[in-house]
Amino acid sequence: MRLPSDTSAPDSCNLVDDLHLLRVRCSSDTTRNSDIPGATPDTSARYQRLLQSNEPPGAAELSYIHAVVSNTAARLGDLDGEISRLRNRLAQLEKEQTQLSGYHSQNAAIISPLRRMPPEILAQIFSWTLPRIDEMAGDVSDLQKSPWTVALEENCPLDSFALGNRLHSFLYMRGWDPAPQRNLFRFLAEHSACWEELSIRITRSISPPFNDLRGRLPSLRRLWVHWDARPGFNPEEIDCFTTASSLVEIEFDYTGSVAIGIPPSQLTCYRLRCPWEIHQSILEASPSLIEAKIDITEPFPEPARPTLEMQHLERLYVSDAKALEYLRTPRLAEIALEVTADSLDRLDSFILRSSCSPKRLCLTGAPLASPTETFLRKHSSVSSFALVISTREGAAVENEVLANSLAGHLAMLTVFTNAAVSQHLTEISFGCKVESMPIDYPLFLAMLKSRRRNTPCAFEYATSLSCFGPGPDSVTLAGLNALCRVG
């Protein structure tokens, strides 16, 4: 609304003189009563009375009122056109906003911490949030409304499923009674054609109908299978995955002798705990592998088989460095292994034989610092180093050995001169999975400060993670925070 130049309260005559304020306060930049033909004081007074009554206009007022109507109609037409233009522009902006918002959400989801959250933690979260069903009979018709928000409440090891098309939907089944689990599994299997990811624990009750999925998993891309650890459980042969034409990633927590059928030729990633013979058969039939976790449960057979050429393998974990003697990986970028007395010597020979230049090295166990130092001096392509202090299940390792391994590596990575080892490292990580062996945080801080002071050092990133024990004391924590602030 445009105000008159005179901001004092207008009287009735001034209102008539300005069509901006006729009665409905319409805005008009060009129309005033003085511009209307036949406008006189008498006409204006008569016009004012007509506005406030139901009297019909006389012949003398008609031409005046027709002119007012014509002028306001013209201005209304202008306003309608302007509003239409602004609405079209608003619609364009809202469409662009919707598209950009969706694109933003997709990219934000990629960097979401939830993508790095272990499935076990998500399982525990959902176990407290899903609706509870105290018991279930053979009829599963009630599940049609929400087939993936179900939990059975009894004290039993947790079984988890993931199903859906681009969805992560978790199902928890608790209870010793096998009938409800079989019934529920068969119901879920009706939706198996749209499964893209499946995480399941093979139990005594689930194992019998499991092979019913054969030929019904066309979209399955990722698979995690875990086994019931209770004694006496030996599942039958599982061959339902041999026809999963889209399957590219598998992880089996497997220690038994059950046969598993998989389509290895299309695999790009596999993680498996089993005897070496099974690993070897998968490696031989999987030329497209990019990542492999070779966790070996039995000693190697003798004599050794011919070397396996893994032309595309980039990330490799081996629980026994002897497996490296069977492999050649020219494109390897990341290597992790459990360390024994001769592991780094075997790794050195493997790298030379493969003609590769790994950029990341992760050691687990309790290795000595001296062989690690020798290896890092020789292989300057390694820019990221990680050490995880751990022990094999059932293995007895003295705390002093674990502590010496950690302290020795921290000292080795401390930079005192420009000629020090590990100048080329940009990332350093330490972890500890032993309950009685916390990380020496003051020594960790001293190592970081030394690398910060050494200007030729290319150091960029450091992490430490301990599953047990106290964290850093207040003084050490303040020092770590200070380094974070200065970058």
CSV table of C-alpha atoms in Angstrom, one decimal:
chain,number,residue,atom,x,y,z
A,1,MET,CA,0.0,0.0,0.0
A,2,ARG,CA,1.3,3.4,-1.0
A,3,LEU,CA,0.8,6.3,1.5
A,4,PRO,CA,-0.1,9.8,0.4
A,5,SER,CA,2.8,12.3,0.6
A,6,ASP,CA,0.8,14.1,3.3
A,7,THR,CA,0.9,11.6,6.3
A,8,SER,CA,-1.6,13.5,8.4
A,9,ALA,CA,-5.0,11.8,8.9
A,10,PRO,CA,-7.0,12.5,5.7
A,11,ASP,CA,-10.5,13.8,5.8
A,12,SER,CA,-13.4,12.5,3.6
A,13,CYS,CA,-12.7,15.0,0.8
A,14,ASN,CA,-9.0,13.9,0.5
A,15,LEU,CA,-10.1,10.2,0.4
A,16,VAL,CA,-12.2,10.9,-2.6
A,17,ASP,CA,-9.4,12.8,-4.2
A,18,ASP,CA,-7.1,9.8,-4.2
A,19,LEU,CA,-8.2,6.5,-5.7
A,20,HIS,CA,-5.5,4.6,-3.7
A,21,LEU,CA,-7.8,4.9,-0.7
A,22,LEU,CA,-11.2,4.6,-2.2
A,23,ARG,CA,-12.6,2.3,0.4
A,24,VAL,CA,-10.6,-0.8,0.0
A,25,ARG,CA,-7.3,1.0,0.0
A,26,CYS,CA,-6.5,-0.1,-3.6
A,27,SER,CA,-3.0,1.0,-4.9
A,28,SER,CA,-2.9,3.1,-8.0
A,29,ASP,CA,0.1,5.1,-9.1
A,30,THR,CA,-1.6,7.0,-11.9
A,31,THR,CA,-5.3,7.4,-11.1
A,32,ARG,CA,-6.6,10.3,-9.1
A,33,ASN,CA,-10.1,12.0,-9.1
A,34,SER,CA,-8.7,15.1,-10.7
A,35,ASP,CA,-7.8,13.0,-13.8
A,36,ILE,CA,-11.4,11.9,-14.3
A,37,PRO,CA,-13.5,13.9,-16.7
A,38,GLY,CA,-16.4,15.7,-15.1
A,39,ALA,CA,-15.0,15.6,-11.6
A,40,THR,CA,-16.4,18.6,-9.6
A,41,PRO,CA,-16.9,19.3,-5.9
A,42,ASP,CA,-20.6,18.5,-6.2
A,43,THR,CA,-19.9,15.3,-8.1
A,44,SER,CA,-17.4,14.2,-5.4
A,45,ALA,CA,-19.8,14.9,-2.6
A,46,ARG,CA,-22.6,13.0,-4.4
A,47,TYR,CA,-20.1,10.1,-5.0
A,48,GLN,CA,-19.3,10.0,-1.3
A,49,ARG,CA,-23.0,9.6,-0.4
A,50,LEU,CA,-23.4,6.8,-3.0
A,51,LEU,CA,-20.5,4.9,-1.4
A,52,GLN,CA,-22.3,4.9,1.9
A,53,SER,CA,-25.8,4.1,0.8
A,54,ASN,CA,-27.8,2.0,-1.6
A,55,GLU,CA,-29.1,4.9,-3.7
A,56,PRO,CA,-29.0,4.5,-7.5
A,57,PRO,CA,-26.7,7.0,-9.3
A,58,GLY,CA,-28.2,9.7,-11.4
A,59,ALA,CA,-27.3,10.4,-15.0
A,60,ALA,CA,-24.8,13.1,-13.9
A,61,GLU,CA,-22.8,10.6,-11.8
A,62,LEU,CA,-22.8,7.7,-14.2
A,63,SER,CA,-20.0,8.9,-16.5
A,64,TYR,CA,-17.9,9.7,-13.4
A,65,ILE,CA,-18.4,6.3,-11.8
A,66,HIS,CA,-17.8,4.5,-15.2
A,67,ALA,CA,-14.4,6.2,-15.4
A,68,VAL,CA,-13.5,5.1,-11.8
A,69,VAL,CA,-14.5,1.5,-12.6
A,70,SER,CA,-12.5,1.6,-15.9
A,71,ASN,CA,-9.4,2.9,-14.1
A,72,THR,CA,-9.5,0.4,-11.3
A,73,ALA,CA,-10.2,-2.5,-13.7
A,74,ALA,CA,-7.1,-1.6,-15.7
A,75,ARG,CA,-5.0,-1.5,-12.5
A,76,LEU,CA,-6.4,-4.8,-11.3
A,77,GLY,CA,-5.4,-6.3,-14.7
A,78,ASP,CA,-1.8,-5.1,-14.2
A,79,LEU,CA,-1.8,-6.6,-10.7
A,80,ASP,CA,-3.1,-9.9,-11.9
A,81,GLY,CA,-0.4,-10.1,-14.5
A,82,GLU,CA,2.3,-9.3,-12.0
A,83,ILE,CA,1.0,-11.8,-9.5
A,84,SER,CA,0.9,-14.5,-12.1
A,85,ARG,CA,4.5,-13.8,-13.1
A,86,LEU,CA,5.6,-13.9,-9.5
A,87,ARG,CA,3.7,-17.2,-8.9
A,88,ASN,CA,5.4,-18.8,-11.9
A,89,ARG,CA,8.8,-17.6,-10.6
A,90,LEU,CA,7.9,-18.9,-7.2
A,91,ALA,CA,7.0,-22.3,-8.6
A,92,GLN,CA,10.3,-22.5,-10.5
A,93,LEU,CA,12.2,-21.6,-7.3
A,94,GLU,CA,10.3,-24.2,-5.2
A,95,LYS,CA,11.0,-26.9,-7.9
A,96,GLU,CA,14.7,-26.1,-7.8
A,97,GLN,CA,14.6,-26.1,-4.0
A,98,THR,CA,13.0,-29.5,-3.9
A,99,GLN,CA,15.5,-31.0,-6.4
A,100,LEU,CA,18.5,-29.4,-4.7
A,101,SER,CA,17.2,-30.5,-1.3
A,102,GLY,CA,17.0,-34.1,-2.4
A,103,TYR,CA,20.5,-34.0,-4.0
A,104,HIS,CA,21.8,-32.4,-0.8
A,105,SER,CA,20.3,-35.1,1.4
A,106,GLN,CA,21.7,-37.9,-0.8
A,107,ASN,CA,25.2,-36.4,-0.5
A,108,ALA,CA,24.9,-35.7,3.2
A,109,ALA,CA,23.9,-39.3,3.7
A,110,ILE,CA,27.2,-40.5,2.2
A,111,ILE,CA,29.2,-38.8,4.9
A,112,SER,CA,26.8,-39.7,7.7
A,113,PRO,CA,28.4,-41.4,10.7
A,114,LEU,CA,25.6,-44.0,10.6
A,115,ARG,CA,27.2,-45.5,7.5
A,116,ARG,CA,30.2,-46.4,9.6
A,117,MET,CA,28.2,-47.7,12.6
A,118,PRO,CA,28.7,-51.4,13.2
A,119,PRO,CA,25.6,-53.5,12.5
A,120,GLU,CA,25.8,-54.9,16.0
A,121,ILE,CA,25.2,-51.4,17.5
A,122,LEU,CA,22.3,-50.8,15.1
A,123,ALA,CA,20.9,-54.1,16.2
A,124,GLN,CA,20.9,-53.2,19.8
A,125,ILE,CA,19.3,-49.8,19.1
A,126,PHE,CA,16.5,-51.4,17.1
A,127,SER,CA,16.0,-54.1,19.7
A,128,TRP,CA,14.9,-51.4,22.1
A,129,THR,CA,12.7,-49.4,19.7
A,130,LEU,CA,10.8,-52.0,17.8
A,131,PRO,CA,7.3,-53.0,18.9
A,132,ARG,CA,7.3,-56.2,21.0
A,133,ILE,CA,5.3,-59.3,20.4
A,134,ASP,CA,5.3,-61.6,23.4
A,135,GLU,CA,4.5,-64.7,21.4
A,136,MET,CA,3.6,-65.8,17.9
A,137,ALA,CA,1.6,-68.7,16.7
A,138,GLY,CA,1.7,-70.2,13.2
A,139,ASP,CA,-0.5,-67.4,11.7
A,140,VAL,CA,1.6,-64.5,10.5
A,141,SER,CA,-1.3,-62.5,8.9
A,142,ASP,CA,-0.8,-59.7,11.4
A,143,LEU,CA,2.6,-59.0,10.0
A,144,GLN,CA,1.2,-57.8,6.6
A,145,LYS,CA,0.8,-54.3,8.0
A,146,SER,CA,4.5,-54.0,8.9
A,147,PRO,CA,6.5,-57.1,8.1
A,148,TRP,CA,9.8,-55.7,9.3
A,149,THR,CA,9.0,-54.2,12.7
A,150,VAL,CA,8.7,-57.4,14.7
A,151,ALA,CA,10.4,-58.8,17.8
A,152,LEU,CA,9.9,-61.9,19.9
A,153,GLU,CA,10.6,-61.5,23.5
A,154,GLU,CA,12.4,-64.4,25.2
A,155,ASN,CA,15.9,-65.0,26.4
A,156,CYS,CA,17.7,-66.3,23.4
A,157,PRO,CA,20.6,-65.2,21.2
A,158,LEU,CA,19.7,-62.3,18.9
A,159,ASP,CA,18.9,-63.2,15.3
A,160,SER,CA,18.9,-60.3,12.8
A,161,PHE,CA,17.7,-59.8,9.3
A,162,ALA,CA,18.1,-57.0,6.8
A,163,LEU,CA,15.7,-56.8,3.9
A,164,GLY,CA,14.1,-54.3,1.6
A,165,ASN,CA,14.7,-52.4,-1.6
A,166,ARG,CA,17.2,-49.7,-0.8
A,167,LEU,CA,16.1,-50.0,2.9
A,168,HIS,CA,17.8,-51.4,5.9
A,169,SER,CA,15.0,-53.1,7.9
A,170,PHE,CA,15.9,-55.2,10.8
A,171,LEU,CA,14.0,-58.1,12.3
A,172,TYR,CA,14.8,-59.6,15.7
A,173,MET,CA,13.5,-63.0,16.6
A,174,ARG,CA,14.0,-64.2,20.1
A,175,GLY,CA,12.9,-67.5,21.5
A,176,TRP,CA,13.8,-71.2,21.7
A,177,ASP,CA,10.6,-72.4,20.0
A,178,PRO,CA,11.6,-73.0,16.4
A,179,ALA,CA,8.1,-72.9,14.9
A,180,PRO,CA,7.6,-69.1,15.1
A,181,GLN,CA,11.1,-68.5,13.6
A,182,ARG,CA,10.4,-70.9,10.7
A,183,ASN,CA,7.0,-69.4,10.0
A,184,LEU,CA,8.3,-65.8,10.2
A,185,PHE,CA,11.3,-66.6,8.0
A,186,ARG,CA,9.0,-68.2,5.3
A,187,PHE,CA,6.8,-65.1,5.4
A,188,LEU,CA,9.8,-62.8,4.9
A,189,ALA,CA,11.1,-65.0,2.1
A,190,GLU,CA,8.0,-64.0,0.1
A,191,HIS,CA,9.7,-60.6,-0.3
A,192,SER,CA,13.1,-62.0,-1.1
A,193,ALA,CA,13.0,-60.9,-4.8
A,194,CYS,CA,13.5,-57.3,-3.6
A,195,TRP,CA,16.3,-58.0,-1.0
A,196,GLU,CA,19.5,-56.1,-1.7
A,197,GLU,CA,21.2,-56.8,1.6
A,198,LEU,CA,20.8,-59.8,3.9
A,199,SER,CA,22.3,-60.3,7.4
A,200,ILE,CA,21.3,-63.5,9.1
A,201,ARG,CA,22.3,-65.9,11.8
A,202,ILE,CA,21.9,-69.5,10.7
A,203,THR,CA,20.2,-71.2,13.6
A,204,ARG,CA,18.9,-74.8,14.1
A,205,SER,CA,15.3,-73.5,13.3
A,206,ILE,CA,16.2,-71.3,10.3
A,207,SER,CA,18.5,-73.8,8.5
A,208,PRO,CA,15.9,-76.2,7.1
A,209,PRO,CA,13.9,-73.7,5.1
A,210,PHE,CA,16.9,-71.6,4.1
A,211,ASN,CA,17.5,-73.3,0.8
A,212,ASP,CA,14.0,-72.5,-0.3
A,213,LEU,CA,15.5,-69.1,-1.4
A,214,ARG,CA,17.3,-70.7,-4.3
A,215,GLY,CA,16.4,-68.8,-7.5
A,216,ARG,CA,14.6,-66.1,-5.5
A,217,LEU,CA,17.4,-63.6,-4.8
A,218,PRO,CA,17.9,-61.7,-8.1
A,219,SER,CA,18.6,-58.4,-6.5
A,220,LEU,CA,20.8,-59.5,-3.6
A,221,ARG,CA,24.1,-57.7,-3.6
A,222,ARG,CA,25.5,-58.0,-0.1
A,223,LEU,CA,25.3,-60.9,2.3
A,224,TRP,CA,26.4,-61.5,5.9
A,225,VAL,CA,26.0,-64.9,7.4
A,226,HIS,CA,26.7,-65.9,10.9
A,227,TRP,CA,26.5,-69.3,12.6
A,228,ASP,CA,24.8,-70.4,15.7
A,229,ALA,CA,27.6,-71.1,18.2
A,230,ARG,CA,25.7,-73.7,20.3
A,231,PRO,CA,27.4,-77.1,20.4
A,232,GLY,CA,26.0,-79.8,18.2
A,233,PHE,CA,24.6,-77.5,15.5
A,234,ASN,CA,25.8,-78.6,12.0
A,235,PRO,CA,23.7,-77.0,9.2
A,236,GLU,CA,23.1,-78.7,6.0
A,237,GLU,CA,24.7,-77.7,2.7
A,238,ILE,CA,23.6,-74.1,1.7
A,239,ASP,CA,23.3,-73.6,-2.0
A,240,CYS,CA,20.6,-70.9,-2.3
A,241,PHE,CA,23.2,-68.2,-3.2
A,242,THR,CA,24.6,-69.9,-6.3
A,243,THR,CA,21.8,-68.4,-8.3
A,244,ALA,CA,22.1,-64.9,-6.8
A,245,SER,CA,23.2,-63.2,-10.0
A,246,SER,CA,23.8,-59.7,-8.4
A,247,LEU,CA,25.8,-60.9,-5.4
A,248,VAL,CA,29.1,-59.0,-5.2
A,249,GLU,CA,29.9,-58.9,-1.5
A,250,ILE,CA,29.8,-61.7,1.1
A,251,GLU,CA,31.0,-62.1,4.7
A,252,PHE,CA,30.7,-65.5,6.5
A,253,ASP,CA,31.6,-66.1,10.1
A,254,TYR,CA,32.2,-69.7,9.5
A,255,THR,CA,34.2,-72.3,11.3
A,256,GLY,CA,32.4,-75.6,10.5
A,257,SER,CA,32.6,-77.9,7.5
A,258,VAL,CA,29.3,-77.1,5.9
A,259,ALA,CA,29.4,-76.5,2.2
A,260,ILE,CA,28.4,-73.1,0.9
A,261,GLY,CA,27.5,-72.4,-2.6
A,262,ILE,CA,28.3,-68.9,-3.9
A,263,PRO,CA,28.8,-67.4,-7.4
A,264,PRO,CA,32.5,-66.5,-7.0
A,265,SER,CA,33.1,-65.2,-10.5
A,266,GLN,CA,31.2,-62.0,-9.9
A,267,LEU,CA,32.4,-61.3,-6.4
A,268,THR,CA,34.3,-58.0,-5.7
A,269,CYS,CA,34.5,-58.4,-1.9
A,270,TYR,CA,34.6,-61.4,0.4
A,271,ARG,CA,35.3,-61.9,4.1
A,272,LEU,CA,35.5,-65.4,5.3
A,273,ARG,CA,36.8,-67.4,8.3
A,274,CYS,CA,37.4,-71.0,7.2
A,275,PRO,CA,40.1,-73.4,6.2
A,276,TRP,CA,42.6,-72.3,3.5
A,277,GLU,CA,41.3,-74.8,0.9
A,278,ILE,CA,38.0,-72.9,0.8
A,279,HIS,CA,39.7,-69.5,0.5
A,280,GLN,CA,41.8,-70.8,-2.3
A,281,SER,CA,38.8,-72.1,-4.3
A,282,ILE,CA,37.1,-68.7,-4.0
A,283,LEU,CA,40.3,-66.8,-5.0
A,284,GLU,CA,40.8,-69.1,-8.0
A,285,ALA,CA,37.3,-68.5,-9.2
A,286,SER,CA,37.0,-64.7,-8.4
A,287,PRO,CA,39.1,-62.7,-10.9
A,288,SER,CA,37.2,-59.5,-10.1
A,289,LEU,CA,38.0,-59.4,-6.4
A,290,ILE,CA,38.9,-55.9,-5.1
A,291,GLU,CA,38.8,-56.7,-1.3
A,292,ALA,CA,39.5,-60.0,0.5
A,293,LYS,CA,39.6,-60.9,4.2
A,294,ILE,CA,41.4,-64.3,4.5
A,295,ASP,CA,40.9,-65.5,8.0
A,296,ILE,CA,42.3,-69.0,8.2
A,297,THR,CA,41.2,-71.6,10.8
A,298,GLU,CA,43.5,-74.5,10.0
A,299,PRO,CA,47.2,-74.9,9.2
A,300,PHE,CA,48.3,-74.7,5.6
A,301,PRO,CA,48.5,-77.9,3.6
A,302,GLU,CA,51.9,-78.9,2.1
A,303,PRO,CA,53.2,-78.6,-0.5
A,304,ALA,CA,52.1,-75.1,-1.6
A,305,ARG,CA,49.9,-74.7,-4.6
A,306,PRO,CA,50.8,-72.4,-7.6
A,307,THR,CA,50.7,-68.7,-7.1
A,308,LEU,CA,47.3,-67.0,-7.6
A,309,GLU,CA,47.2,-63.9,-9.8
A,310,MET,CA,44.8,-61.4,-8.3
A,311,GLN,CA,45.0,-58.6,-10.9
A,312,HIS,CA,42.3,-56.3,-9.3
A,313,LEU,CA,42.8,-56.9,-5.6
A,314,GLU,CA,43.4,-53.6,-3.8
A,315,ARG,CA,42.6,-54.4,-0.1
A,316,LEU,CA,43.8,-57.5,1.6
A,317,TYR,CA,43.7,-58.9,5.2
A,318,VAL,CA,45.4,-62.2,6.1
A,319,SER,CA,45.4,-63.8,9.5
A,320,ASP,CA,48.5,-65.9,8.6
A,321,ALA,CA,51.3,-64.3,6.5
A,322,LYS,CA,51.9,-67.8,4.9
A,323,ALA,CA,48.9,-67.0,2.7
A,324,LEU,CA,51.0,-64.3,1.0
A,325,GLU,CA,53.2,-67.0,-0.6
A,326,TYR,CA,50.2,-68.1,-2.6
A,327,LEU,CA,49.3,-64.7,-4.0
A,328,ARG,CA,50.4,-62.0,-6.4
A,329,THR,CA,48.6,-58.7,-6.3
A,330,PRO,CA,50.1,-55.9,-8.5
A,331,ARG,CA,47.4,-53.3,-7.6
A,332,LEU,CA,47.4,-53.8,-3.9
A,333,ALA,CA,47.0,-50.5,-2.0
A,334,GLU,CA,46.1,-51.7,1.6
A,335,ILE,CA,47.4,-54.7,3.5
A,336,ALA,CA,46.5,-55.8,7.0
A,337,LEU,CA,47.9,-58.9,8.7
A,338,GLU,CA,48.3,-60.6,12.1
A,339,VAL,CA,51.9,-60.6,13.0
A,340,THR,CA,54.1,-63.5,14.0
A,341,ALA,CA,57.9,-63.8,14.1
A,342,ASP,CA,58.5,-63.8,10.3
A,343,SER,CA,55.3,-62.1,9.1
A,344,LEU,CA,57.0,-58.9,7.9
A,345,ASP,CA,59.7,-60.8,6.1
A,346,ARG,CA,57.0,-62.7,4.2
A,347,LEU,CA,55.2,-59.5,3.5
A,348,ASP,CA,58.4,-57.9,2.1
A,349,SER,CA,58.9,-60.9,-0.2
A,350,PHE,CA,55.3,-60.7,-1.3
A,351,ILE,CA,55.5,-57.0,-2.2
A,352,LEU,CA,58.6,-57.6,-4.2
A,353,ARG,CA,57.0,-60.5,-6.0
A,354,SER,CA,53.8,-58.6,-6.7
A,355,SER,CA,55.6,-55.4,-7.8
A,356,CYS,CA,53.1,-53.4,-5.8
A,357,SER,CA,53.4,-50.2,-3.8
A,358,PRO,CA,50.9,-50.4,-0.8
A,359,LYS,CA,49.9,-47.1,0.7
A,360,ARG,CA,48.4,-48.5,4.0
A,361,LEU,CA,49.8,-51.0,6.4
A,362,CYS,CA,47.9,-52.4,9.4
A,363,LEU,CA,49.5,-54.8,11.9
A,364,THR,CA,47.6,-56.7,14.6
A,365,GLY,CA,48.9,-58.7,17.5
A,366,ALA,CA,52.0,-57.7,19.5
A,367,PRO,CA,54.7,-57.2,16.9
A,368,LEU,CA,58.2,-56.0,17.8
A,369,ALA,CA,59.0,-52.4,16.7
A,370,SER,CA,62.4,-53.2,15.1
A,371,PRO,CA,61.1,-55.3,12.2
A,372,THR,CA,58.4,-52.7,11.6
A,373,GLU,CA,61.0,-49.9,11.5
A,374,THR,CA,63.1,-51.9,9.0
A,375,PHE,CA,60.0,-52.5,6.8
A,376,LEU,CA,58.9,-48.9,6.8
A,377,ARG,CA,62.4,-47.7,6.0
A,378,LYS,CA,62.4,-50.0,2.9
A,379,HIS,CA,58.9,-49.3,1.7
A,380,SER,CA,58.4,-45.5,1.6
A,381,SER,CA,55.2,-45.9,-0.4
A,382,VAL,CA,53.4,-46.6,2.9
A,383,SER,CA,51.9,-43.3,4.0
A,384,SER,CA,49.3,-44.7,6.5
A,385,PHE,CA,50.3,-47.0,9.4
A,386,ALA,CA,48.0,-48.7,12.0
A,387,LEU,CA,48.8,-50.9,14.9
A,388,VAL,CA,46.1,-52.9,16.8
A,389,ILE,CA,47.3,-54.6,20.0
A,390,SER,CA,45.4,-57.9,20.2
A,391,THR,CA,45.6,-61.5,21.0
A,392,ARG,CA,44.2,-64.6,19.3
A,393,GLU,CA,41.3,-66.3,21.0
A,394,GLY,CA,42.7,-68.8,23.5
A,395,ALA,CA,46.3,-67.5,23.2
A,396,ALA,CA,48.1,-66.4,26.3
A,397,VAL,CA,50.3,-63.3,25.9
A,398,GLU,CA,51.9,-61.6,28.8
A,399,ASN,CA,50.9,-58.0,29.4
A,400,GLU,CA,54.6,-57.0,29.4
A,401,VAL,CA,54.9,-58.2,25.8
A,402,LEU,CA,51.8,-56.2,24.7
A,403,ALA,CA,53.0,-53.1,26.5
A,404,ASN,CA,56.5,-53.3,25.0
A,405,SER,CA,55.0,-53.7,21.5
A,406,LEU,CA,52.9,-50.5,21.9
A,407,ALA,CA,55.7,-48.5,23.6
A,408,GLY,CA,58.3,-49.6,21.1
A,409,HIS,CA,56.2,-48.5,18.1
A,410,LEU,CA,55.3,-45.2,19.7
A,411,ALA,CA,59.0,-44.6,20.4
A,412,MET,CA,59.9,-45.7,16.8
A,413,LEU,CA,57.4,-43.2,15.3
A,414,THR,CA,58.6,-40.3,17.5
A,415,VAL,CA,60.6,-37.9,15.2
A,416,PHE,CA,63.8,-36.5,16.7
A,417,THR,CA,65.8,-35.8,13.5
A,418,ASN,CA,65.2,-35.2,9.8
A,419,ALA,CA,66.7,-38.6,9.2
A,420,ALA,CA,64.2,-40.5,11.4
A,421,VAL,CA,62.2,-43.4,10.1
A,422,SER,CA,58.5,-42.9,9.1
A,423,GLN,CA,59.0,-39.3,7.8
A,424,HIS,CA,56.8,-40.2,4.9
A,425,LEU,CA,53.8,-41.2,7.1
A,426,THR,CA,50.8,-39.0,6.9
A,427,GLU,CA,48.4,-41.1,9.0
A,428,ILE,CA,49.1,-43.0,12.2
A,429,SER,CA,46.5,-45.0,14.2
A,430,PHE,CA,46.8,-47.1,17.4
A,431,GLY,CA,44.2,-49.4,18.9
A,432,CYS,CA,44.0,-51.9,21.7
A,433,LYS,CA,41.6,-54.8,22.0
A,434,VAL,CA,43.0,-56.3,25.2
A,435,GLU,CA,41.1,-55.5,28.4
A,436,SER,CA,44.2,-55.4,30.6
A,437,MET,CA,46.3,-53.3,28.2
A,438,PRO,CA,45.3,-49.6,27.9
A,439,ILE,CA,47.0,-47.2,25.5
A,440,ASP,CA,49.8,-45.1,26.9
A,441,TYR,CA,48.3,-41.8,26.1
A,442,PRO,CA,51.1,-39.6,27.4
A,443,LEU,CA,53.6,-41.4,25.1
A,444,PHE,CA,51.1,-41.1,22.3
A,445,LEU,CA,50.9,-37.3,22.9
A,446,ALA,CA,54.7,-37.1,23.0
A,447,MET,CA,54.9,-38.8,19.6
A,448,LEU,CA,52.4,-36.4,18.1
A,449,LYS,CA,54.2,-33.3,19.4
A,450,SER,CA,57.5,-34.5,18.0
A,451,ARG,CA,56.0,-34.9,14.6
A,452,ARG,CA,54.3,-31.5,14.9
A,453,ARG,CA,57.6,-29.8,15.7
A,454,ASN,CA,59.5,-31.5,12.8
A,455,THR,CA,58.6,-29.3,9.8
A,456,PRO,CA,59.7,-31.6,7.0
A,457,CYS,CA,57.3,-34.2,8.4
A,458,ALA,CA,54.2,-34.8,6.3
A,459,PHE,CA,52.0,-35.9,9.2
A,460,GLU,CA,48.3,-35.1,8.8
A,461,TYR,CA,46.1,-37.5,10.8
A,462,ALA,CA,46.2,-39.6,14.0
A,463,THR,CA,43.7,-41.8,15.8
A,464,SER,CA,43.7,-43.9,19.0
A,465,LEU,CA,41.0,-46.3,20.1
A,466,SER,CA,40.9,-48.6,23.1
A,467,CYS,CA,38.0,-50.9,23.8
A,468,PHE,CA,38.8,-51.1,27.5
A,469,GLY,CA,40.5,-49.2,30.2
A,470,PRO,CA,40.5,-45.5,31.1
A,471,GLY,CA,40.9,-42.7,28.5
A,472,PRO,CA,43.6,-40.1,28.7
A,473,ASP,CA,44.1,-38.1,31.9
A,474,SER,CA,43.0,-34.4,32.0
A,475,VAL,CA,46.6,-33.1,31.2
A,476,THR,CA,47.1,-35.4,28.3
A,477,LEU,CA,43.6,-34.7,27.0
A,478,ALA,CA,44.3,-31.0,27.1
A,479,GLY,CA,47.4,-31.5,25.1
A,480,LEU,CA,45.6,-33.6,22.5
A,481,ASN,CA,42.9,-30.9,22.2
A,482,ALA,CA,45.6,-28.2,21.8
A,483,LEU,CA,47.1,-30.1,18.9
A,484,CYS,CA,43.6,-30.5,17.3
A,485,ARG,CA,43.1,-26.8,17.5
A,486,VAL,CA,46.4,-25.9,15.8
A,487,GLY,CA,45.8,-28.5,13.1
